[in-house]
PDB file of C-alpha atoms in Angstrom:
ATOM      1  CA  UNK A  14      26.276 -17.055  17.634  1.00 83.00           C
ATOM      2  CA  UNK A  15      24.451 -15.194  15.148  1.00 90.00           C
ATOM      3  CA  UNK A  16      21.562 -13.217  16.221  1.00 92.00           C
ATOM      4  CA  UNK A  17      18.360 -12.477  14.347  1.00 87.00           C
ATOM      5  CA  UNK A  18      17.970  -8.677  13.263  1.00 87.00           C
ATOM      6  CA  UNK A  19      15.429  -7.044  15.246  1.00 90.00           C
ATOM      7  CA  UNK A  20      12.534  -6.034  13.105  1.00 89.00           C
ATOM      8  CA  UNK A  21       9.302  -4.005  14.725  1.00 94.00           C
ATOM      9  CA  UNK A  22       5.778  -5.449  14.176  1.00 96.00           C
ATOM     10  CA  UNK A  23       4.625  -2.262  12.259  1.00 96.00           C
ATOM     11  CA  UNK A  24       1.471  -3.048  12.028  1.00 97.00           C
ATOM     12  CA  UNK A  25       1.097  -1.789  15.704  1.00 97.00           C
ATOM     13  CA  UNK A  26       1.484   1.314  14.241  1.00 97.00           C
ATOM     14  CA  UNK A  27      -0.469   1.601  11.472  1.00 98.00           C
ATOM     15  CA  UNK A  28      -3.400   0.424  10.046  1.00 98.00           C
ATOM     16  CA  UNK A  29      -2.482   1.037   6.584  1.00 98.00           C
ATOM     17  CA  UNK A  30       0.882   1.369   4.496  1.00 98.00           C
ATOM     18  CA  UNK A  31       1.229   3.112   1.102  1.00 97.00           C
ATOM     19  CA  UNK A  32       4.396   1.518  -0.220  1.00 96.00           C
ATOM     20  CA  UNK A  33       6.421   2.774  -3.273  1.00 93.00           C
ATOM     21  CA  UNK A  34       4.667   0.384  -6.200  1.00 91.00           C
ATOM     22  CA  UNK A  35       8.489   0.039  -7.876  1.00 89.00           C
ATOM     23  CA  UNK A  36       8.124  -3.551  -8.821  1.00 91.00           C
ATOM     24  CA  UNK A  37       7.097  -6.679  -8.005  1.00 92.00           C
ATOM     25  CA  UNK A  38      10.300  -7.369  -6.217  1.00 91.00           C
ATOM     26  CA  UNK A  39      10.655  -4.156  -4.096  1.00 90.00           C
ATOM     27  CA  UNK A  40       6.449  -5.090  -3.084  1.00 94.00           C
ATOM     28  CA  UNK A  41       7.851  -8.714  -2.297  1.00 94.00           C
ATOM     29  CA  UNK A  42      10.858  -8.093  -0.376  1.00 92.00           C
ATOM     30  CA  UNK A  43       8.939  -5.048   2.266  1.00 93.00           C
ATOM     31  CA  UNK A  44       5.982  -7.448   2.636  1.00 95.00           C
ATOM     32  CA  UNK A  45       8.296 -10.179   3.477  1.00 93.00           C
ATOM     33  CA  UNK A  46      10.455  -8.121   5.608  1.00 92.00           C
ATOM     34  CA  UNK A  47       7.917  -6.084   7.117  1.00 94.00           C
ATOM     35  CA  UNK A  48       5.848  -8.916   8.200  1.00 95.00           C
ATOM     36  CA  UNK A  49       2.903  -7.216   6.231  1.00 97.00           C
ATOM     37  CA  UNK A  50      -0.159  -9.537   4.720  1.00 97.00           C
ATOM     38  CA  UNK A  51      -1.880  -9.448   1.801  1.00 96.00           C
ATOM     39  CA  UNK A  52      -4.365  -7.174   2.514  1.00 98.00           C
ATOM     40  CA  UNK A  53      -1.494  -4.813   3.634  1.00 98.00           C
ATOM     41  CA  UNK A  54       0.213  -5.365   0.323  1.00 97.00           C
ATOM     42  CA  UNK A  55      -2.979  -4.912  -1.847  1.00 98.00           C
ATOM     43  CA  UNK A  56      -3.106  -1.077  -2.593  1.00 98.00           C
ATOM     44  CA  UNK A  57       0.210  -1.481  -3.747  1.00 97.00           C
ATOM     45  CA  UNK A  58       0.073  -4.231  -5.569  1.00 97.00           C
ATOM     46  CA  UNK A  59      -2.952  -2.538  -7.494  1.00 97.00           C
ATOM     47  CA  UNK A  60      -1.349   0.212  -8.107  1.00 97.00           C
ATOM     48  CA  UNK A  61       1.436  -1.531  -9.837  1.00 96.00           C
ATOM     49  CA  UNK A  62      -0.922  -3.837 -11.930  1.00 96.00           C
ATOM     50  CA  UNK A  63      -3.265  -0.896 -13.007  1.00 96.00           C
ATOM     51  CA  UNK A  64      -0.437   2.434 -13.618  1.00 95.00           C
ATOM     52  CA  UNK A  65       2.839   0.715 -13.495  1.00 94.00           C
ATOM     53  CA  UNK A  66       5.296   1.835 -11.917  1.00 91.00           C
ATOM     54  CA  UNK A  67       4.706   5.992 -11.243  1.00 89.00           C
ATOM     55  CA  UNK A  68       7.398   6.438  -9.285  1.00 87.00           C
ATOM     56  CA  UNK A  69       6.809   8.307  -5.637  1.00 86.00           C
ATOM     57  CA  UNK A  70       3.411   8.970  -7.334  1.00 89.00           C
ATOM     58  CA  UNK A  71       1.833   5.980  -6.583  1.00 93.00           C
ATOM     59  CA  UNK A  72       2.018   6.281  -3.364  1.00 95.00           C
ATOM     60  CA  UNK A  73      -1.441   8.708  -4.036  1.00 96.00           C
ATOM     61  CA  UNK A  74      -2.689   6.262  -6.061  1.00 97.00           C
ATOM     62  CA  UNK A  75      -2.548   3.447  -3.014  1.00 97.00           C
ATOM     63  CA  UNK A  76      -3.911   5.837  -0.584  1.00 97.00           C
ATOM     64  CA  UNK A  77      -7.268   6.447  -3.448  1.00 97.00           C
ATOM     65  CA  UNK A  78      -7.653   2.578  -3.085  1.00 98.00           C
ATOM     66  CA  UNK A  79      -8.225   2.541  -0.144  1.00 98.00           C
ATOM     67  CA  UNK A  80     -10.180   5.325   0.122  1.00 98.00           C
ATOM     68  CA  UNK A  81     -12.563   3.621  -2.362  1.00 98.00           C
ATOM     69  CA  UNK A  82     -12.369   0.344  -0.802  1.00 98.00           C
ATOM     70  CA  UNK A  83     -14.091   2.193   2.771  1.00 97.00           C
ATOM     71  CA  UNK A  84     -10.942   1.525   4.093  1.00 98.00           C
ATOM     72  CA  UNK A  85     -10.069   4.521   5.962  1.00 98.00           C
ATOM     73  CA  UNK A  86     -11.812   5.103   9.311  1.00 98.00           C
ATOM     74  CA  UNK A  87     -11.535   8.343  11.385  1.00 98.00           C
ATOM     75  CA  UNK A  88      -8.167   8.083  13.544  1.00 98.00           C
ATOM     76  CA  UNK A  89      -6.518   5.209  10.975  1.00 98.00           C
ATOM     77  CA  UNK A  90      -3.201   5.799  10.765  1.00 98.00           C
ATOM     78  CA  UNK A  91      -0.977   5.854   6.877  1.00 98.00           C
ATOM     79  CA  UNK A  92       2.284   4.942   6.551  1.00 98.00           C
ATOM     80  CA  UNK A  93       3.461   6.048   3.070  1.00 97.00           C
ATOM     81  CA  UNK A  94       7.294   5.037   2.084  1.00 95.00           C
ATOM     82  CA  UNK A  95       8.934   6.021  -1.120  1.00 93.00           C
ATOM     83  CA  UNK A  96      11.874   5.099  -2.910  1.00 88.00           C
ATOM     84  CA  UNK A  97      14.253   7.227  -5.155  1.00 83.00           C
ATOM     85  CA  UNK A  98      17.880   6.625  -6.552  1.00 80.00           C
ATOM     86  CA  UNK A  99      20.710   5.248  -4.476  1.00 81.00           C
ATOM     87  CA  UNK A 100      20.029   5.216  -0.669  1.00 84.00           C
ATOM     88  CA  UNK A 101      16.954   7.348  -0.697  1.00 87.00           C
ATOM     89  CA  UNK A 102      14.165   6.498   1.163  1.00 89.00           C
ATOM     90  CA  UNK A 103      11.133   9.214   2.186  1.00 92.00           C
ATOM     91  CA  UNK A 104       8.419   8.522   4.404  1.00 94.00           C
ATOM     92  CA  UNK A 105       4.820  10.211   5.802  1.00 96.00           C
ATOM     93  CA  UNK A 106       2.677   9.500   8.125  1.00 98.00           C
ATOM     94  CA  UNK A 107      -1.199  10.431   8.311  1.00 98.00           C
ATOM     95  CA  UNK A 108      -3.947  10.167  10.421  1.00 98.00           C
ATOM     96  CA  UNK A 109      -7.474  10.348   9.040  1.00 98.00           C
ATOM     97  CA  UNK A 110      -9.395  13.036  10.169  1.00 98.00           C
ATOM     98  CA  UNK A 111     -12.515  11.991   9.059  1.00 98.00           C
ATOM     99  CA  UNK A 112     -14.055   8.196   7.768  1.00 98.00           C
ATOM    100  CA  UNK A 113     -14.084   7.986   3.831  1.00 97.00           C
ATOM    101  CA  UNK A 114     -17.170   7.169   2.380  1.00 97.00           C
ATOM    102  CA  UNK A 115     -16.362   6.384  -1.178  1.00 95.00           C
ATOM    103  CA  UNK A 116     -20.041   7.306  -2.773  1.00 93.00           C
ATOM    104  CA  UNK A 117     -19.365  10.705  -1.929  1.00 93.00           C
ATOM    105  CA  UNK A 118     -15.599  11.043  -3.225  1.00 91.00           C
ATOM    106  CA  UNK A 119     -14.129  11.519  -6.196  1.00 93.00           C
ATOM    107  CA  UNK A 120     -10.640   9.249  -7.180  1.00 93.00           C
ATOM    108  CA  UNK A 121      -8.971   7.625 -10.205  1.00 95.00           C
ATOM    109  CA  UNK A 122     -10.463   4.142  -8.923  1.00 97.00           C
ATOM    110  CA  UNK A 123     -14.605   5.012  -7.915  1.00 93.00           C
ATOM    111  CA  UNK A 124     -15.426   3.483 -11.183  1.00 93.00           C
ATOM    112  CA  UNK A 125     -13.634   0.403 -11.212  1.00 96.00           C
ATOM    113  CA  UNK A 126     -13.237  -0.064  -7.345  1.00 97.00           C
ATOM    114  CA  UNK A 127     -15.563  -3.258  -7.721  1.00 96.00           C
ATOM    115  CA  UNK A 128     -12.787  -4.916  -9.944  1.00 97.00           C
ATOM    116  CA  UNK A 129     -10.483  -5.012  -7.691  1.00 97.00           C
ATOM    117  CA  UNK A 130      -8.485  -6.831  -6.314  1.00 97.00           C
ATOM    118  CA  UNK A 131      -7.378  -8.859  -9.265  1.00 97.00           C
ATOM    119  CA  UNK A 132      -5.082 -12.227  -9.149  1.00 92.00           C
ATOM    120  CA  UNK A 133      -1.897 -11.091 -10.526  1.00 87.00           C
ATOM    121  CA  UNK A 134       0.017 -14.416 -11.289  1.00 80.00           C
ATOM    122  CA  UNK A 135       3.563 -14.682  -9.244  1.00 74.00           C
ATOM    123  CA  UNK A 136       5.090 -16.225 -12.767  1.00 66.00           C
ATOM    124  CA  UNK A 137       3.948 -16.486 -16.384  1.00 58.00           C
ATOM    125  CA  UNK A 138       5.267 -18.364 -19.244  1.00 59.00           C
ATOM    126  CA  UNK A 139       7.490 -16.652 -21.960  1.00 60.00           C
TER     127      UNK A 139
END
């Protein structure tokens, strides 16, 4: 008999997760994995479509979005994973201190915020 792996519902831990904007694939295969939605997947997935891939940087990038969405609330809790070569794999976790109000900060997204999110098509033509 083969048994499913065991995978925790992380979302009982965190409200929010900053994940390693690599590519398209590496944002696929955690939400699917991870059990995470879109929403979950959407500071990531704008990160990707608006400054590529920045390596570990982007996981800054994520956490601005959702600063600038009003996302954070006082006592949310950030789950930022990062990549690097090999078998690497780094990890923080935050807790908010304060809410965010966006009108009064200051981020690489305040004056586009109201773009986002955009669709990014799954597959395009060649």
């Amino acid at each position: 008999m083969k048994l499913k792996p065991y995978i925790p519902d992380f979302k009982l831990a965190f409200e929010h997760f900053c994940i390693h904007a690599g590519g398209r694939a590496v944002l696929d295969e955690l939400e699917k994995n991870l059990n995470l939605s879109e929403w979950h997947m959407e500071p990531s997935r704008m990160t990707l479509y608006r400054f590529g891939n920045t390596s570990s940087s982007s996981l800054w990038y994520e956490l601005a979005y959702s600063e600038a969405k009003g996302r954070i609330k006082r006592g949310d809790r950030i789950w930022q994973i990062a990549f690097g070569s090999g078998f690497k794999c780094n990890s923080a976790v935050w807790k908010a201190l304060r809410t965010i109000n966006p009108a009064k900060e200051k981020n690489p997204w305040i004056d586009e915020i109201h773009q986002f999110p955009v669709e990014v098509p799954k597959f395009s033509t060649i």
